Coordinates of C-alpha atoms in Angstrom, one line a residue:
M30 CA 43.3 -55.0 90.3
I31 CA 39.7 -53.9 90.9
A32 CA 40.7 -50.3 91.0
E33 CA 42.6 -50.7 87.7
D34 CA 39.5 -52.1 86.1
T35 CA 37.4 -49.4 87.3
M36 CA 39.8 -46.5 86.3
Q37 CA 40.1 -47.8 82.7
M38 CA 36.9 -45.7 82.1
P39 CA 37.2 -43.1 84.9
W40 CA 34.7 -40.5 83.3
L41 CA 31.9 -43.0 83.6
F42 CA 32.4 -43.0 87.4
K43 CA 33.0 -39.4 87.8
K44 CA 30.4 -37.8 90.2
I45 CA 28.3 -35.2 88.6
D46 CA 25.3 -33.0 89.8
H47 CA 22.2 -35.0 89.9
I48 CA 19.8 -32.2 89.2
Q49 CA 18.7 -33.6 85.8
L50 CA 17.7 -36.9 87.5
I51 CA 15.7 -35.0 90.2
L52 CA 13.9 -33.1 87.7
F53 CA 13.1 -36.0 85.4
R54 CA 11.8 -37.9 88.4
I55 CA 9.1 -35.3 88.9
F56 CA 8.1 -35.2 85.3
F57 CA 8.3 -39.0 84.9
G58 CA 5.9 -39.4 88.0
L59 CA 3.4 -36.8 86.8
L60 CA 3.3 -38.2 83.3
A61 CA 2.9 -41.7 84.7
L62 CA -0.1 -40.4 86.9
L63 CA -1.8 -38.9 83.8
E64 CA -1.3 -41.8 81.5
C65 CA -2.7 -44.5 84.0
W66 CA -5.5 -42.4 85.4
G67 CA -6.3 -41.1 82.0
A68 CA -6.4 -44.8 80.6
I69 CA -9.2 -45.3 83.1
A70 CA -11.1 -42.1 82.3
T71 CA -11.0 -42.5 78.6
G72 CA -12.2 -46.1 78.6
W73 CA -9.0 -47.5 77.5
V74 CA -8.6 -49.8 80.3
K75 CA -12.2 -51.0 79.8
E76 CA -11.8 -51.7 76.2
T77 CA -8.3 -53.3 76.4
F78 CA -8.5 -55.3 79.5
V79 CA -12.0 -55.4 81.1
D80 CA -14.4 -56.2 78.2
P81 CA -12.3 -58.9 76.2
N82 CA -12.4 -62.6 77.1
F83 CA -8.7 -62.7 76.2
T84 CA -6.0 -60.6 74.8
F85 CA -3.1 -61.4 72.6
P86 CA -0.2 -61.4 75.0
F87 CA 3.4 -61.5 74.3
F88 CA 4.9 -65.0 74.0
G89 CA 5.5 -66.3 77.6
F90 CA 2.8 -64.2 79.2
E91 CA -0.1 -66.2 78.5
W92 CA -0.6 -66.7 82.2
T93 CA -1.7 -63.1 82.7
Q94 CA -5.0 -63.7 81.2
F95 CA -6.5 -64.5 84.8
L96 CA -6.1 -60.7 85.5
L97 CA -8.6 -59.6 83.0
G98 CA -11.7 -57.9 84.2
D99 CA -12.6 -55.2 86.7
I100 CA -9.3 -55.9 88.7
M101 CA -7.5 -54.0 86.0
Y102 CA -9.2 -50.6 87.1
L103 CA -7.6 -51.3 90.5
L104 CA -4.2 -52.0 88.9
F105 CA -4.2 -48.9 86.8
A106 CA -5.4 -46.8 89.9
V107 CA -2.6 -48.1 91.8
L108 CA 0.0 -47.4 89.0
G109 CA -1.3 -43.8 88.8
L110 CA -0.9 -43.4 92.6
S111 CA 2.6 -44.9 92.2
G112 CA 3.4 -42.2 89.7
L113 CA 2.2 -39.5 92.1
C114 CA 4.4 -41.0 94.9
I115 CA 7.4 -41.1 92.4
A116 CA 6.8 -37.5 91.6
I117 CA 6.9 -36.2 95.2
G118 CA 9.6 -38.7 96.3
Y119 CA 7.3 -40.6 98.8
R120 CA 8.6 -44.1 99.6
Y121 CA 10.3 -43.8 96.2
R122 CA 12.0 -47.2 96.1
V123 CA 8.7 -49.1 96.7
S124 CA 6.8 -46.7 94.4
I125 CA 9.1 -47.1 91.3
L126 CA 9.5 -50.7 91.8
L127 CA 5.7 -51.2 91.9
F128 CA 5.2 -49.1 89.0
S129 CA 7.9 -50.9 87.0
L130 CA 6.4 -54.3 87.7
G131 CA 3.0 -53.3 87.1
W132 CA 3.7 -51.4 83.9
S133 CA 5.7 -54.2 82.6
L134 CA 2.9 -56.7 83.3
V135 CA 0.3 -54.6 81.5
Y136 CA 2.6 -54.0 78.5
F137 CA 3.2 -57.7 78.0
M138 CA -0.3 -58.6 78.6
Q139 CA -1.6 -57.5 75.1
K140 CA -0.3 -56.6 71.6
S141 CA -3.6 -55.2 70.2
N142 CA -2.5 -51.7 71.4
Y143 CA 1.2 -52.3 70.9
N144 CA 3.1 -49.0 71.1
N145 CA 6.9 -48.4 71.2
H146 CA 6.2 -45.4 73.5
Y147 CA 4.9 -47.8 76.1
Y148 CA 8.1 -49.8 75.7
L149 CA 10.2 -46.9 76.3
V150 CA 8.4 -45.9 79.3
M151 CA 9.0 -49.5 80.6
L152 CA 12.6 -49.4 80.1
I153 CA 13.1 -45.9 81.5
A154 CA 11.1 -47.1 84.6
W155 CA 13.4 -49.9 85.2
F156 CA 16.4 -47.4 84.9
M157 CA 14.8 -45.4 87.6
V158 CA 14.6 -48.3 90.0
F159 CA 18.4 -48.2 90.3
M160 CA 18.9 -44.4 90.3
P161 CA 19.3 -42.3 93.4
A162 CA 16.4 -40.1 92.3
N163 CA 14.9 -39.5 95.6
R164 CA 17.9 -37.8 97.2
A165 CA 16.6 -34.4 96.8
L166 CA 13.2 -32.6 96.5
S167 CA 11.5 -35.6 98.1
L168 CA 9.4 -36.5 101.0
D169 CA 11.9 -39.3 101.7
V170 CA 14.6 -36.8 102.5
K171 CA 12.4 -34.5 104.3
R172 CA 11.1 -37.3 106.6
G173 CA 14.5 -38.8 107.2
R174 CA 13.9 -42.0 105.2
T175 CA 17.0 -41.4 103.1
K176 CA 19.9 -39.0 103.2
G177 CA 20.1 -36.1 101.0
Q178 CA 22.6 -36.2 98.1
Q179 CA 23.6 -33.9 95.3
S180 CA 25.5 -36.2 93.0
M181 CA 25.2 -39.2 90.8
F182 CA 27.7 -41.1 88.6
N183 CA 28.2 -40.0 85.0
W184 CA 27.3 -43.4 83.8
Q185 CA 23.8 -42.9 85.0
R186 CA 23.2 -39.8 82.9
Y187 CA 24.8 -41.4 79.9
L188 CA 22.6 -44.5 80.2
F189 CA 19.6 -42.3 79.3
V190 CA 21.5 -40.5 76.6
T191 CA 22.5 -43.9 75.1
Q192 CA 19.0 -45.1 75.2
L193 CA 17.6 -42.0 73.5
L194 CA 20.3 -42.3 70.8
I195 CA 19.4 -45.8 70.0
V196 CA 15.6 -45.0 69.9
Y197 CA 15.9 -42.1 67.6
T198 CA 18.6 -43.5 65.3
F199 CA 16.8 -46.9 64.6
A200 CA 13.6 -45.0 64.3
G201 CA 15.2 -42.8 61.6
I202 CA 16.9 -45.8 59.9
A203 CA 13.6 -47.7 59.7
K204 CA 12.0 -44.7 57.9
L205 CA 14.4 -45.3 54.9
Y206 CA 11.9 -47.1 52.7
P207 CA 9.8 -45.9 49.8
G208 CA 6.5 -45.8 51.6
W209 CA 7.8 -43.3 54.1
Y210 CA 10.1 -41.0 52.1
N211 CA 7.6 -40.6 49.2
G212 CA 5.1 -39.4 51.8
Q213 CA 2.6 -42.2 51.3
Y214 CA 2.2 -43.3 54.9
L215 CA 2.3 -39.9 56.4
H216 CA -0.2 -38.6 53.9
L217 CA -2.7 -41.3 55.0
R218 CA -2.0 -40.6 58.8
L219 CA -2.3 -36.8 58.4
S220 CA -5.4 -37.1 56.3
D221 CA -7.1 -38.8 59.2
S222 CA -6.1 -35.9 61.4
A223 CA -7.4 -33.5 58.9
T224 CA -10.8 -35.1 58.9
W225 CA -10.7 -35.0 62.8
Y226 CA -10.1 -31.3 62.9
R227 CA -12.6 -30.6 60.3
T228 CA -15.2 -32.5 62.2
H229 CA -14.5 -31.2 65.7
F230 CA -13.2 -27.7 65.1
S231 CA -14.0 -26.7 61.5
W232 CA -10.3 -25.7 60.9
S233 CA -10.5 -26.0 57.3
H234 CA -7.1 -24.2 56.4
F235 CA -5.2 -26.3 58.9
A236 CA -6.9 -29.5 57.7
D237 CA -6.2 -28.6 54.1
L238 CA -2.5 -28.3 55.1
L239 CA -2.6 -31.7 56.7
S240 CA -4.2 -33.3 53.8
S241 CA -1.6 -32.0 51.3
E242 CA 0.6 -34.6 49.7
N243 CA 3.4 -32.3 49.2
F244 CA 3.2 -31.3 53.0
A245 CA 3.3 -35.0 53.9
R246 CA 6.3 -35.5 51.7
L247 CA 8.1 -32.6 53.3
L248 CA 7.4 -33.8 56.8
S249 CA 8.5 -37.3 55.9
W250 CA 12.0 -36.2 55.0
L251 CA 12.2 -33.8 58.0
G252 CA 11.2 -36.8 60.2
I253 CA 14.1 -38.8 58.9
G254 CA 16.5 -35.9 59.4
F255 CA 15.2 -35.2 62.9
D256 CA 15.4 -38.8 64.1
L257 CA 18.9 -39.2 62.8
L258 CA 20.4 -35.9 64.0
V259 CA 18.5 -34.6 67.0
I260 CA 20.5 -36.5 69.8
P261 CA 24.0 -35.7 68.4
L262 CA 22.9 -32.0 67.9
L263 CA 21.5 -31.8 71.4
L264 CA 24.8 -33.1 72.8
W265 CA 26.9 -30.5 70.8
K266 CA 27.1 -27.2 72.5
P267 CA 26.9 -25.0 69.2
T268 CA 23.7 -26.5 68.0
R269 CA 22.1 -27.5 71.2
T270 CA 19.7 -24.6 71.6
I271 CA 18.4 -24.8 67.9
A272 CA 18.1 -28.6 68.2
F273 CA 15.9 -28.2 71.4
I274 CA 13.6 -25.7 69.7
A275 CA 13.3 -28.2 66.8
A276 CA 12.5 -31.1 69.3
L277 CA 9.9 -28.8 71.0
L278 CA 8.2 -28.0 67.7
F279 CA 8.4 -31.5 66.5
H280 CA 6.9 -33.1 69.5
I281 CA 4.2 -30.5 70.0
F282 CA 3.2 -30.9 66.4
N283 CA 3.1 -34.6 66.9
S284 CA 0.9 -34.3 70.0
I285 CA -1.5 -31.9 68.1
T286 CA -1.9 -33.9 64.8
L287 CA -1.2 -37.6 65.7
H288 CA -2.7 -37.8 69.2
I289 CA -0.1 -40.1 70.7
G290 CA -0.7 -39.5 74.4
I291 CA 2.2 -38.5 76.7
F292 CA 5.1 -39.6 74.6
P293 CA 5.9 -36.2 73.0
Y294 CA 6.1 -34.8 76.6
F295 CA 8.0 -37.8 77.9
A296 CA 10.5 -37.5 75.1
L297 CA 11.1 -33.8 75.8
A298 CA 11.5 -34.6 79.6
L299 CA 14.2 -37.2 78.6
A300 CA 16.0 -34.5 76.6
I301 CA 17.2 -32.9 79.7
F302 CA 19.9 -35.5 80.1
C303 CA 21.4 -34.2 76.9
F304 CA 22.3 -30.9 78.6
P305 CA 25.3 -30.4 80.8
P306 CA 24.1 -30.8 84.5
E307 CA 26.0 -27.5 85.2
L308 CA 23.6 -25.7 82.7
I309 CA 20.5 -27.0 84.2
R310 CA 21.7 -26.2 87.8
K311 CA 22.4 -22.6 86.6
R312 CA 18.9 -22.4 85.0
F313 CA 16.8 -24.1 87.6
G314 CA 19.0 -24.6 90.7
Q315 CA 18.1 -21.3 92.3
Y316 CA 14.4 -22.3 92.4
L317 CA 15.2 -25.8 93.7
T318 CA 17.7 -25.3 96.6
N319 CA 19.8 -22.7 98.3
N320 CA 22.7 -25.0 98.7
P321 CA 25.5 -24.8 96.0
Y322 CA 26.4 -28.0 94.3
R323 CA 29.6 -29.6 95.6
V324 CA 31.2 -32.8 94.3
V325 CA 32.2 -35.2 97.0
S326 CA 35.1 -37.4 96.0
S327 CA 34.9 -41.1 96.7
P328 CA 36.9 -44.1 96.0
P329 CA 36.0 -46.5 93.1
R330 CA 33.2 -48.9 93.7
P331 CA 34.4 -52.6 94.1
L332 CA 31.8 -53.8 91.6
S333 CA 32.5 -51.3 88.9
K334 CA 33.9 -53.8 86.4
Y335 CA 30.9 -56.0 86.8
L336 CA 28.6 -52.9 86.4
L337 CA 30.4 -52.1 83.1
L338 CA 29.8 -55.6 81.9
L339 CA 26.0 -55.3 82.7
L340 CA 25.7 -52.0 81.0
A341 CA 27.6 -53.2 77.9
S342 CA 25.3 -56.3 77.8
Y343 CA 22.2 -54.1 77.9
V344 CA 23.4 -51.8 75.1
L345 CA 24.3 -54.7 72.9
W346 CA 20.9 -56.2 73.5
Q347 CA 19.2 -52.9 72.6
L348 CA 21.3 -52.9 69.4
Y349 CA 20.4 -56.5 68.6
L350 CA 16.6 -56.1 68.9
P351 CA 16.3 -53.5 66.0
L352 CA 18.7 -55.4 63.9
R353 CA 17.2 -58.9 64.4
H354 CA 15.0 -58.7 61.5
H355 CA 18.0 -58.8 59.1
L356 CA 18.7 -62.3 60.4
I357 CA 15.1 -63.4 59.4
A358 CA 14.1 -64.1 55.8
G359 CA 11.5 -61.8 54.3
D360 CA 10.6 -58.0 54.5
V361 CA 9.8 -57.0 58.2
L362 CA 7.4 -54.4 57.0
W363 CA 5.3 -57.2 55.5
T364 CA 5.9 -60.2 57.8
E365 CA 6.1 -58.2 61.1
E366 CA 8.9 -60.7 62.2
G367 CA 11.3 -58.5 64.2
H368 CA 9.0 -55.5 64.2
R369 CA 8.2 -55.3 67.9
L370 CA 10.8 -53.9 70.5
A371 CA 12.7 -52.4 67.7
W372 CA 11.8 -48.7 67.5
R373 CA 9.9 -49.2 64.3
M374 CA 7.6 -46.3 65.0
M375 CA 4.6 -45.1 62.8
L376 CA 6.0 -46.6 59.6
R377 CA 3.1 -48.0 57.7
R378 CA -0.5 -48.7 57.9
K379 CA -1.8 -52.2 57.4
S380 CA -5.3 -53.3 56.9
G381 CA -6.4 -56.8 56.5
Q382 CA -9.2 -59.3 55.6
I383 CA -9.2 -62.6 57.1
T384 CA -11.4 -65.8 57.4
F385 CA -10.6 -68.7 59.6
Y386 CA -11.9 -72.2 59.1
V387 CA -11.7 -75.3 61.4
V388 CA -11.8 -78.7 59.9
N389 CA -12.8 -81.7 62.1
K390 CA -10.0 -84.3 61.6
E391 CA -12.3 -87.3 62.3
T392 CA -15.4 -86.2 60.2
G393 CA -13.8 -83.8 57.8
K394 CA -16.6 -81.3 58.5
K395 CA -15.5 -77.7 57.7
E396 CA -16.6 -74.7 59.8
Q397 CA -16.2 -71.1 59.1
I398 CA -15.4 -69.1 62.3
R399 CA -17.3 -65.9 63.2
L400 CA -14.6 -63.7 64.5
N401 CA -16.9 -61.1 66.1
E402 CA -18.0 -63.9 68.5
Y403 CA -14.4 -64.4 69.8
V404 CA -12.6 -61.1 69.6
M405 CA -13.2 -57.4 70.3
P406 CA -13.5 -54.9 67.6
H407 CA -10.1 -53.3 68.5
Q408 CA -8.6 -56.8 68.3
L409 CA -9.8 -57.5 64.8
H410 CA -7.1 -55.3 63.2
L411 CA -4.4 -57.2 64.9
V412 CA -5.6 -60.6 64.2
S413 CA -5.9 -59.8 60.5
T414 CA -2.5 -58.3 60.0
A415 CA -0.1 -59.7 62.5
P416 CA 1.2 -63.3 61.9
D417 CA 1.9 -64.0 65.7
A418 CA -1.8 -63.0 66.5
I419 CA -3.0 -65.1 63.7
W420 CA -1.0 -68.0 65.0
Q421 CA -2.1 -67.4 68.6
F422 CA -5.7 -67.3 67.6
A423 CA -5.4 -70.5 65.6
Q424 CA -4.0 -72.3 68.6
R425 CA -6.6 -70.9 70.9
L426 CA -9.4 -72.3 68.5
A427 CA -7.7 -75.7 68.4
K428 CA -7.6 -75.7 72.2
E429 CA -11.2 -74.6 72.6
Y430 CA -12.4 -77.4 70.1
K431 CA -10.3 -80.0 71.9
Q432 CA -12.0 -79.1 75.2
R433 CA -15.4 -79.8 73.3
G434 CA -14.0 -83.2 72.2
Q435 CA -13.0 -82.3 68.8
V436 CA -9.6 -82.5 67.2
V437 CA -9.5 -79.9 64.3
S438 CA -7.1 -78.3 61.9
V439 CA -7.2 -74.6 61.6
F440 CA -6.8 -72.6 58.3
A441 CA -6.7 -69.0 57.4
Q442 CA -7.4 -67.0 54.3
S443 CA -5.9 -63.7 54.6
M444 CA -5.4 -60.5 52.4
V445 CA -3.4 -57.5 53.5
S446 CA -3.0 -53.9 52.2
V447 CA 0.0 -51.8 53.1
N448 CA -0.4 -47.9 53.0
G449 CA -3.6 -48.1 50.9
S450 CA -2.3 -50.5 48.4
P451 CA -4.6 -53.3 46.8
Y452 CA -5.0 -56.4 48.9
Y453 CA -2.6 -59.3 48.4
P454 CA -2.6 -62.8 49.8
F455 CA -0.7 -62.9 53.3
I456 CA -1.1 -66.4 54.7
D457 CA -0.8 -69.7 53.0
P458 CA -4.3 -71.0 53.2
T459 CA -3.2 -74.7 52.9
V460 CA -1.2 -74.8 56.1
D461 CA -2.7 -76.1 59.3
L462 CA -1.8 -73.3 61.7
A463 CA -2.9 -75.4 64.7
A464 CA -0.2 -78.0 63.8
T465 CA 2.7 -75.6 63.5
S466 CA 5.2 -74.3 66.0
W467 CA 6.2 -70.7 66.3
R468 CA 9.8 -70.1 65.2
Y469 CA 11.2 -67.4 67.5
F470 CA 14.3 -66.7 65.6
S471 CA 13.5 -67.5 62.0
H472 CA 10.9 -66.9 59.4
Q473 CA 7.5 -68.5 59.4
H474 CA 7.1 -70.6 56.3
W475 CA 3.3 -70.1 56.0
I476 CA 3.7 -66.2 55.5
L477 CA 3.6 -65.5 51.8
D478 CA 6.2 -63.4 50.1
A479 CA 5.6 -59.6 49.8
P480 CA 4.6 -58.5 46.3
E481 CA 7.2 -56.4 44.7
E482 CA 4.9 -53.5 44.1
I483 CA 3.6 -53.3 47.6
Y484 CA 5.6 -50.2 48.6
K485 CA 5.2 -48.3 45.3
K486 CA 3.1 -45.0 45.4
N487 CA -0.4 -46.1 45.5
T488 CA -3.8 -44.4 45.5
P489 CA -5.8 -46.0 48.1
T490 CA -8.6 -48.4 46.8
P491 CA -12.1 -47.6 47.6
E492 CA -12.2 -50.8 49.7
Y493 CA -9.3 -49.3 52.0
F494 CA -11.7 -46.9 53.4
L495 CA -14.4 -49.4 54.1
P496 CA -14.4 -51.6 57.3
Q497 CA -11.0 -53.2 57.0
I498 CA -11.9 -56.6 58.6
R499 CA -14.1 -59.3 57.1
A500 CA -15.5 -60.7 60.5
Y501 CA -17.6 -63.8 60.2

């Protein structure tokens, strides 16, 4: 019976050449090394985890705050070293597990620098925990810690492909709103890059191109088409080469203009799974090993049906997360509810102005909070535009005042601008945020409705280019 269950989808359990996995392991480890040690060198770790008194963690990870401080330098140093060990295949199982745990920890510790790219790295890292990625070109094989192997199961390759298809497809679907396809958001983003290139390199002609509205509108539509089509075209033999060239140009352009770290190169490394393993072996095998690849037949694995159930559950969860905002009232581009973990990448620019007040419930005394005494400059944007951070900060204020012997209500007056639009009221100023509970699967009643004109083509107001936070 187990064999029958397994053989219902025999192609998933077919043995294939594992050369893609081996090459990706090397790229993954090196990129992890660059990202983690680079985060220390550029001051990102200091700004995000050392200087702040607290971060805005994901719900359920409030306990991580005890790690803030200089110990985070050590953590990122260890993560970078783990990346190096992954690349060379040294004690791979320990290294990849350590990296996956550590990266997941720092990812969920803060939302001020939330990035879908970091989320993808976390998912792929956990994929690699269960992959035979150290069975060739590794010190583990050379030193006899594990046996050499030249194969993996087909499902292991297609797990990467499925994840890529989900990422790009939902990223493309999320762009189908006026603020994207009329070039509004991308024009703002590229204008920033144009200013940067004028300042640092005096590349006036390139900067003029980046600041062109027509160029932004063209790239917006090309971006939608790329996201929706690139993976299917990479998988189809007649279009594979041109699709890879397009991916190469797309990601290098993003790296040059948008300054988004390792992601363009990480995405290109993942694209290797869209090619047939035989082709990768033909192109690179001669440089890696003198032994021809041989498929070694093996009987079905006894737990295959349970593995299929686990894989199906994971894929369904990955489909649910980008769709969950449809189950929550309100526009996700305004409310942020259902925005994270949903591949809603680089869609809009929000700026906010917010003032918090605490009211002593016994005396009725009203006090205006000076935000710059509580949060770091890079956290101001989050606490002025993201409802969950606004709620978390209100809860923190109430807790701190309670420790001082005061029971207070917390109110917020908030205005938000989207893609350079005028500012509109965002939070109901009459609601005591300290007395509310967070609704994990439904709309927060204290978030005001988005104005109808918010996504129309707007000329950014002068205030948009001024400091975007009113910090008292």
